[in-house]
CSV table of C-alpha atoms in Angstrom, one decimal:
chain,number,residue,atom,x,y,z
A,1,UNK,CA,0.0,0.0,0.0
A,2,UNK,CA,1.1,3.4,-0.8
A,3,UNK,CA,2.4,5.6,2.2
A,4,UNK,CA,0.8,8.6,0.9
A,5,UNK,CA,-2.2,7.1,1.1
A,6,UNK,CA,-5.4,8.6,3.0
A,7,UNK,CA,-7.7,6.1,4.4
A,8,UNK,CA,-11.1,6.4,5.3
A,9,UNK,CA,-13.0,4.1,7.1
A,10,UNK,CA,-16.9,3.8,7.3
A,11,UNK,CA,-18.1,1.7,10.6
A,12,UNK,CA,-21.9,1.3,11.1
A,13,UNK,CA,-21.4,1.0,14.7
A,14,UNK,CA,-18.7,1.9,17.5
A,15,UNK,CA,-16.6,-1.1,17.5
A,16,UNK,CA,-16.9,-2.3,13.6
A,17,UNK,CA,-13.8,-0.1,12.0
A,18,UNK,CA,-11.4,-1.7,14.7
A,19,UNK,CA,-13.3,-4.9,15.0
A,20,UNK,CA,-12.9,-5.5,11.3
A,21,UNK,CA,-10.3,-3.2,10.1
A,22,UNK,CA,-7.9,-2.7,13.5
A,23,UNK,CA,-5.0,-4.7,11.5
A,24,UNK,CA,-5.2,-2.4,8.7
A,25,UNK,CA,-5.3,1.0,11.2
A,26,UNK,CA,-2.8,0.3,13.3
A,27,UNK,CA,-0.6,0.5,10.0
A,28,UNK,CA,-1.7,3.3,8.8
A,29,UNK,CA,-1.5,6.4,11.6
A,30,UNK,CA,-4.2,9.2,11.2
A,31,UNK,CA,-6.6,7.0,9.3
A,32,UNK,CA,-10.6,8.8,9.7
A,33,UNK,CA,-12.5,6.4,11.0
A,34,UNK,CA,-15.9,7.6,10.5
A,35,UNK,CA,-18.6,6.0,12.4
A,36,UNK,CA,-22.8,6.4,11.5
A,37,UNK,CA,-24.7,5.4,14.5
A,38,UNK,CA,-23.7,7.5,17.4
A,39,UNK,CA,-26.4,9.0,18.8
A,40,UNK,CA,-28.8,8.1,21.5
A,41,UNK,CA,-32.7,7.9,21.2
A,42,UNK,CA,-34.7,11.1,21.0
A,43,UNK,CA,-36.5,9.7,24.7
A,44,UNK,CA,-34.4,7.5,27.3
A,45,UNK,CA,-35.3,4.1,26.6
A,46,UNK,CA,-33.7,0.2,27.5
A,47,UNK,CA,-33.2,-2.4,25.4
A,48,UNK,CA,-31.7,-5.5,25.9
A,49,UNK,CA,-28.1,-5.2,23.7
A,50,UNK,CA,-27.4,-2.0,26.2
A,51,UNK,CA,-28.4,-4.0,29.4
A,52,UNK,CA,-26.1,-6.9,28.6
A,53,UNK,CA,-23.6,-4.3,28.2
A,54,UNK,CA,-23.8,-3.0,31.4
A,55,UNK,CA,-25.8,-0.2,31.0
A,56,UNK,CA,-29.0,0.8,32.7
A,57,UNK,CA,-29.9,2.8,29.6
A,58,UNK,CA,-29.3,3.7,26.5
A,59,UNK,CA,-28.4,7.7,27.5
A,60,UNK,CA,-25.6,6.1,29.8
A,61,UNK,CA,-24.7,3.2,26.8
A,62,UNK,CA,-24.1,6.0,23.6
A,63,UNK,CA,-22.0,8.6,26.3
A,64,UNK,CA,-19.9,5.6,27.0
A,65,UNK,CA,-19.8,4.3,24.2
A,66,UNK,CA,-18.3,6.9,22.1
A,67,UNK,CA,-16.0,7.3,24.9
A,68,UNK,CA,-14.9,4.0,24.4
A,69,UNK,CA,-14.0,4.6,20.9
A,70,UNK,CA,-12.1,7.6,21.1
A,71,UNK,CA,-10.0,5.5,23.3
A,72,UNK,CA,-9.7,2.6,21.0
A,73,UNK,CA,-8.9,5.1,18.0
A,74,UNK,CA,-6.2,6.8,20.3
A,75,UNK,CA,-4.3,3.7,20.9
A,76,UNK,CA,-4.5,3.2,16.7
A,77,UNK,CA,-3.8,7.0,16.2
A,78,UNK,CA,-6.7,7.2,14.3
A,79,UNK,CA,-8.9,10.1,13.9
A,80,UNK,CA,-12.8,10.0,14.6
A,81,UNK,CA,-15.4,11.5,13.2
A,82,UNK,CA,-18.8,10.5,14.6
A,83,UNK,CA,-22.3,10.7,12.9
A,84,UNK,CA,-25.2,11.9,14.8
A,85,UNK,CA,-27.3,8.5,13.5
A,86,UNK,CA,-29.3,6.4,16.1
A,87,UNK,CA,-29.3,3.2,15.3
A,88,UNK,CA,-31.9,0.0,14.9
A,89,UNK,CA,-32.1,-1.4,18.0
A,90,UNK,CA,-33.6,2.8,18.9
A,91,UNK,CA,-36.4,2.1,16.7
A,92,UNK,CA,-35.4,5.6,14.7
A,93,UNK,CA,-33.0,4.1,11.0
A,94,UNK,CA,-32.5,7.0,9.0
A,95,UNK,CA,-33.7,7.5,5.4
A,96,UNK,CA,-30.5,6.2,3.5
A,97,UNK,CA,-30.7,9.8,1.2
A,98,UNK,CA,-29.4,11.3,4.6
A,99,UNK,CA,-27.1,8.6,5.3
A,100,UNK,CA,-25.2,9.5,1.4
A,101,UNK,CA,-25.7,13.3,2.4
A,102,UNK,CA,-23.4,12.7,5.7
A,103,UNK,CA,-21.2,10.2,4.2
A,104,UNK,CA,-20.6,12.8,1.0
A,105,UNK,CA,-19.8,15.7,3.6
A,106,UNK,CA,-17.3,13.7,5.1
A,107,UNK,CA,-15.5,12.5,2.3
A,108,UNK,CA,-15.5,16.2,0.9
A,109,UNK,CA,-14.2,17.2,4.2
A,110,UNK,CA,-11.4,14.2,4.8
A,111,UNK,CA,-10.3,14.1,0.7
A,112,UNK,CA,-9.4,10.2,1.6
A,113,UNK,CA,-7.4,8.5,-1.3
A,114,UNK,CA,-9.0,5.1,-0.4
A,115,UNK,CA,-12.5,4.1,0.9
A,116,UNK,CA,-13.0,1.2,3.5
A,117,UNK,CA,-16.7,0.0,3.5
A,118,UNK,CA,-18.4,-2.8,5.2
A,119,UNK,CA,-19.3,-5.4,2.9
A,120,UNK,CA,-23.0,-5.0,4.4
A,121,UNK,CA,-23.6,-8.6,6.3
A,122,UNK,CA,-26.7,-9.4,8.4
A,123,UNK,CA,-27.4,-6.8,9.9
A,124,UNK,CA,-29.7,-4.1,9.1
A,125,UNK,CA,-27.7,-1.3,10.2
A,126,UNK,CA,-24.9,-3.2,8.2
A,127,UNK,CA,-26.5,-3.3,5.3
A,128,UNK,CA,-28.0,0.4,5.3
A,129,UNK,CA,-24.6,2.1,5.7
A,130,UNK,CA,-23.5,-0.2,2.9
A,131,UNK,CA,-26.2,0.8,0.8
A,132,UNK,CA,-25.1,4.3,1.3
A,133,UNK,CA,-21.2,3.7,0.3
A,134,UNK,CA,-22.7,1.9,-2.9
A,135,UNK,CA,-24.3,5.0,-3.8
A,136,UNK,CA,-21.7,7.4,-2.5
A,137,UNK,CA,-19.4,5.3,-4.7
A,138,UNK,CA,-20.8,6.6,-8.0
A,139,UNK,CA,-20.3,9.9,-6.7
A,140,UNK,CA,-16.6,9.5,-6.3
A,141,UNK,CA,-15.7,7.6,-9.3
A,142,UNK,CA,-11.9,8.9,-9.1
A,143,UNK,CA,-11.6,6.9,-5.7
A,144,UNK,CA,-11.2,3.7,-5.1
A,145,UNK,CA,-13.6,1.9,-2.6
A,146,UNK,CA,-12.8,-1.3,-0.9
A,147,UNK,CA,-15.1,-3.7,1.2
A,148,UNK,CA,-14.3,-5.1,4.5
A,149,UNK,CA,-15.7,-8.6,6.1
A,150,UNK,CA,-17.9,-7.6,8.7
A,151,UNK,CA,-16.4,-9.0,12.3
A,152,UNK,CA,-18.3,-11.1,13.7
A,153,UNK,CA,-21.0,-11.5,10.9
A,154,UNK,CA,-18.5,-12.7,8.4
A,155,UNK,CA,-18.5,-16.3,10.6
A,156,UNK,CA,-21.9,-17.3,10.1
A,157,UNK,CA,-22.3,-20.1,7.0
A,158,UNK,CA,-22.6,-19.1,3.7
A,159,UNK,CA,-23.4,-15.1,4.4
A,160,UNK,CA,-20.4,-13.9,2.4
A,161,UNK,CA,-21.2,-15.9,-0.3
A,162,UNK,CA,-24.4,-14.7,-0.1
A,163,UNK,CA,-23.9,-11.0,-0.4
A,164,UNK,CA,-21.6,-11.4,-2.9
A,165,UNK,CA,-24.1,-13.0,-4.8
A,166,UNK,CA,-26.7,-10.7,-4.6
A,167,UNK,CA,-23.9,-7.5,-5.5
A,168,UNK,CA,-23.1,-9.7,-8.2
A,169,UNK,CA,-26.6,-9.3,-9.4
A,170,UNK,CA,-26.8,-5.7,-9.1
A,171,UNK,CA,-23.7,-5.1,-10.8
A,172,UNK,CA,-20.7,-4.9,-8.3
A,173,UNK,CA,-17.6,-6.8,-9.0
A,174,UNK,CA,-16.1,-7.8,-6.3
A,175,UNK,CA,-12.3,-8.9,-6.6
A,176,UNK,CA,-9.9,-9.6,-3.5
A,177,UNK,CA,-7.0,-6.8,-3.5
A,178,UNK,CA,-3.4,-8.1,-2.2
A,179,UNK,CA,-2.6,-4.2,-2.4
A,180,UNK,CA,-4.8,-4.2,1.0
A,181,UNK,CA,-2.7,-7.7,2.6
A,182,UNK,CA,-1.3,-6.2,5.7
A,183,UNK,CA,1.2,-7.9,6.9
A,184,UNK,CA,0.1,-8.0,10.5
A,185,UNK,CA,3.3,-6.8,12.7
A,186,UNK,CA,3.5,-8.6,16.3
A,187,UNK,CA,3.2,-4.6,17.3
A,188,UNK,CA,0.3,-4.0,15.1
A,189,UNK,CA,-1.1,-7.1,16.6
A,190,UNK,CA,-0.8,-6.2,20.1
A,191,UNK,CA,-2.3,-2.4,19.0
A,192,UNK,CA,-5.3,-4.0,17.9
A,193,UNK,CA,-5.8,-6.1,20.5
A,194,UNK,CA,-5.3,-3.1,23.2
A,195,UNK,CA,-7.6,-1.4,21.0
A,196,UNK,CA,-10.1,-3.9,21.0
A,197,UNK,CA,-9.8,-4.4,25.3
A,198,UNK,CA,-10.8,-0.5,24.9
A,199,UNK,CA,-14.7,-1.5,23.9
A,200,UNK,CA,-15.1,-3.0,27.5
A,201,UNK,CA,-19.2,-2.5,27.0
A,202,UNK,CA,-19.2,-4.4,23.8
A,203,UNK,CA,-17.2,-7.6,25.4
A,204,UNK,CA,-18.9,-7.7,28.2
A,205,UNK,CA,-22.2,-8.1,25.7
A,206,UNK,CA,-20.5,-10.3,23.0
A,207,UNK,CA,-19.6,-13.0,26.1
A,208,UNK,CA,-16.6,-15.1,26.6
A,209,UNK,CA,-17.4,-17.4,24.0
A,210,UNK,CA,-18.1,-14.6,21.1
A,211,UNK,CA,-14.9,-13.0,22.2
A,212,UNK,CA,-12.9,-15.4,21.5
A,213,UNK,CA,-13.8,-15.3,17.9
A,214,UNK,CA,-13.7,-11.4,17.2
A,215,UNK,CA,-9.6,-11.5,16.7
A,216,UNK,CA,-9.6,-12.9,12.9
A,217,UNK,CA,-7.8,-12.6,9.9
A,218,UNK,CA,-8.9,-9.6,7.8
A,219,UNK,CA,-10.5,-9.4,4.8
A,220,UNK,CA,-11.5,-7.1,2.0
A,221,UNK,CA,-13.1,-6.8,-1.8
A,222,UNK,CA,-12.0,-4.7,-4.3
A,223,UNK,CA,-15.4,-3.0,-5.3
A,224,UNK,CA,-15.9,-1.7,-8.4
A,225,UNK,CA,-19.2,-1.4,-11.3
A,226,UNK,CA,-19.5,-3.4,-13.8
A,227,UNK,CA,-21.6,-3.3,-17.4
A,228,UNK,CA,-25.0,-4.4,-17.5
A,229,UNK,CA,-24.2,-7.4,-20.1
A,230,UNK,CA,-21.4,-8.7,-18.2
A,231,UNK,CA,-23.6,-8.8,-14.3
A,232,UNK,CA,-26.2,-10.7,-16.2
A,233,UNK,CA,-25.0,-13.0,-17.8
């Protein structure tokens, strides 16, 4: 990867960039890591993701949480940025029109080289901000936008394939980049992992068993359009 390079990284939720990306950050110091859904509910509420977190509701889960993540980010050297979105489990998902508007505004202000995505697995928030960078894409032709597995999604059978599939059908090629192999560093390693300690909400949530699974290998698609004769055939 080129060292000049300016990365920015679209999370749907306050763990996803490091969770799925961490390897990748820790290499490269001052990436943006933009995250969408950041904001609490308009009224107090509880629901049951905050409460297994530790939280007695979700006022006290968002103020932590972004506190969390500016930690995490710190440890990477990263830079956050962090949308005003609230997300599903608030009962208030945004109108994906105002989810390109943001995204646009951010990539206007960060001028990134390079584009990290989620791939858009399972979940609904997932798949709402990937919707988003899809469209955003078009907009910003000149720049090159690259997919990320979704940690922990990516691990449950066949859901890769799957949304591969149906990109494949809407006309996204999606091609594995070895510019984006980082070659994970025992000091990169241990950044990520300090990094990943930081979301101490978000573990306590996940379980020991999940949390055992959330330090993987990392993935990414090259993303890119392809004609309408060639994505249906």
């Amino acid at each position: 990867m080129e060292s000049n390079q300016r990365l920015l990284v679209i999370s749907p939720h306050l763990d996803d960039a490091v969770l799925s990306c961490g390897l990748l950050i820790a290499a490269r110091p001052c990436t943006v890591v933009c995250t969408v859904f950041t904001a609490p509910p308009a009224e107090n509420m509880t629901t049951d993701w905050d409460c297994a977190s530790g939280f007695a509701d979700a006022f006290e889960a968002m103020r932590a949480r972004q506190a969390e993540d500016r930690e995490a980010l710190g440890l990477l050297s990263a830079v956050p940025v962090h949308l005003l979105f609230r997300d599903a489990q608030y009962r208030a998902s945004p109108d994906v029109d105002a989810l390109i508007t943001a995204l646009n505004e951010t990539v206007a202000d960060t001028k990134p080289t390079l584009v990290l995505m989620p791939l858009g697995l399972f979940h609904s928030d997932h798949v709402l901000v990937a919707s988003a960078c899809l469209a955003l894409m078009q907009r910003h032709l000149a720049t090159p936008f690259i997919a990320y597995e979704d940690v922990p999604y990516r691990r449950m059978p066949g859901v890769v394939q799957a949304r591969l599939y149906e990109l494949a059908k809407r006309g996204y090629a999606a091609d594995t980049p070895h510019a984006l192999d980082v070659p994970a560093t025992p000091q990169q390693e241990r950044m990520k992992r300090a990094a990943l300690d930081t979301y101490r909400s978000q573990l306590r949530a996940f379980g020991p068993d999940e949390q055992a699974s959330l330090f993987s290998s990392e993935r990414y698609w090259q993303l890119g359009r392809v004609a309408p004769s060639q994505s249906n055939r």
